[in-house]
Amino acid sequence: MIEEQIFEDEELLLDEGLEEESSKADGQLYEHLRLEVDRGQEPLRIDKYLTEHTQHSSRNRIQQAAEAGFLHVNGKPVKSNYKVRAGDIITLMLDRPHFDTTIVPEELPLDVRYEDDDLMVVYKPAGMVVHPGCGNFHGTLVHAVAWHLRNLPTYDPNDPQVGLVHRIDKDTSGLLLVAKTPEAKSILGKQFFHHETNRSYVALVWGNFVEDEGRIEGNIGRDPKDRLRMAVFPPDSEIGKPAVTHWRVLERYGYTTLVECHLETGRTHQIRAHMKHLGHPLFADERYGGTEILRGERSASYKAFIQNCFKLCPRQVLHAQTLGFRHPTTGDQMDFTSPLPDDMLAVIEKWRKRLTIEH
């Protein structure tokens, strides 16, 4: 379904046992998935078999599960080149108990910027997880939306046909779209899938661009060296998914640059990975190397300045500022803008003052 593709593109859909929050404290393994190989099945590599018989699991993720010792056949761990046979019992054994991911409404703060019978536009602050996942089973935006709509009989937070149409990362702030009906979810999901929406982000990145604007095209897929990070691959390769980002310079501060990014596609970590690929990681983005001092001076005063900036905004300096789409019922164009949050403004102002002093 288009909605499922949108969700895969927008956020990390990692297999549960491979998340960084996973704990191996007791050494015990717990069954999370069980499959019996069909009768008449010809010998086939287990990674290929599971790719064909499970959802939201790439072949690469299955191979990583096997390497970690999580993939078992008939009670014993196997490698990804094991060939399954008819009657084999395949189990995914993880190092923590299965958690019930049923969404129960929770009374949490929710910043609603617009609402009607079909949809909501909400603002997510940095630090809030969008959807329940490993290590974050409560206190998410989805729980807050479920509480807000708890008296709407037609809204079931556990029904994938309603709810969030797209996602942003935990430490990214900005606007998100929620569909209150299956019809709205389907129509809005198609707009995202066909790149008919208008989404722009503001980011502070390391380094100074030569040009004033540009276009980045490069497939985005899991980084083979770091499973929690995405990497950019050639557009004509078969690795990852096609991704296009348009950027333009807003302000230059010498060692950093404020840019606006427009998305054609909405891949996982798209802006973060594309900017890293260009040699301009997002400022304070730990996952992509942005917490290192990548440009500037060696003086103690400059290092102290950078550390103060990190303290003011201890997350990637990235904000989903604008969101535009056609209303699913009226067809009217809907455009929303969210001002930069205080932590980003504080860092930007600090760079502006430094530039003024130098000149």
Phi, psi and omega in degrees: 000151180300319181300320180295321179296319179300314182295321179296322182289327192273334187216159177294115174255074184278146172297138193307315187284355183255008179284156183291338181280353183300138183243137179245032188300317186265353177074000182274146177250146183235140183283127178244341181208141178221127178227140173254127182293135184299152174295141179084002180292126176285153178307129184211138179307139185294327180293322178289320180299313182289328176299324182278341188245004177228159179259154174060025178229112179282164179297322179297319180294321179295320178297321178294323177297320179295317180298327181280356180083016183270344184261119184240150172230123181054038174089001182233142179295143180229162175271169185290345179269002177300136179260118182287153178227162180307132178091348177300141175255112180261130178230145172258113184252112182254166187269024174205155182297155176294138181248137178288115183266014176302130183274118176251129182306137178232135181284098182230155177299137179220122182266097182268120181267337178199146178204138170216194185291341186256329190204170174223145168246121184237156178255128177255122176284156175299140179099345179266128178285140183284311188227145179304140178199185183305121178085353181223073184265352180222163174073022181267170178299322179299321177295321180293319178295320179300322178292316181300324183256020186298335182263006177267107186302330185274356182257114177248111184298345179263004179265116182294351180280354175228169176109206184301135179266336178206177184221163169226161184295158180308313185265017171255136178262161173141193189270142177225152183250132180239130177263132182265348180227155176301323180297316179295319180298318181295314183292315180293322178299322178294323178297319177294316183297322182266014176059039181260006178263167177240111180231128176229146181238152172247132183221146170258124184237158177286143173091170181243125179284145175286315181271168177269341178202165181189179181227133179246125174234123180187134180300144178243127179213175182299135178288120182297341180268345182207104187294345180263009181232152177258155179229164182254133181237159181305143181302330182269005178277166178262013181262134177074192181240144180303140181212139179226129177233132173256135180228155174213147182284132174261312179212148178246134179241015180091287181265349176222164181220137174268123184233156172250133181241128174255133182263129167274322179242171181229064182278162177302125177057030189303307182294318182298317181287318181296317180293321175300318180296326179282353183089018181230068179302151177297139179299132178069015178272096186299319184299327185248023173085009184282356177266004171270154176277096189270341179219151172122207188260168178260001184292153179296324181294322179291317178299320178294322178300313181296317180297323177294323176297317178299324180290324180293324181221083184279052179196169178301134183278082186217132184221127176281095192274317183238151179215120180230141181198168175268135180298133185295338181257311184274336184081000180290146175286130180242124181230131182230145179228138179241123179300156178298141179289164186300321183295321177291318179300321181296317179291316180299316180297325179296318177292321178299315181296320180296320180294320179296317180297319182293332183253000000 
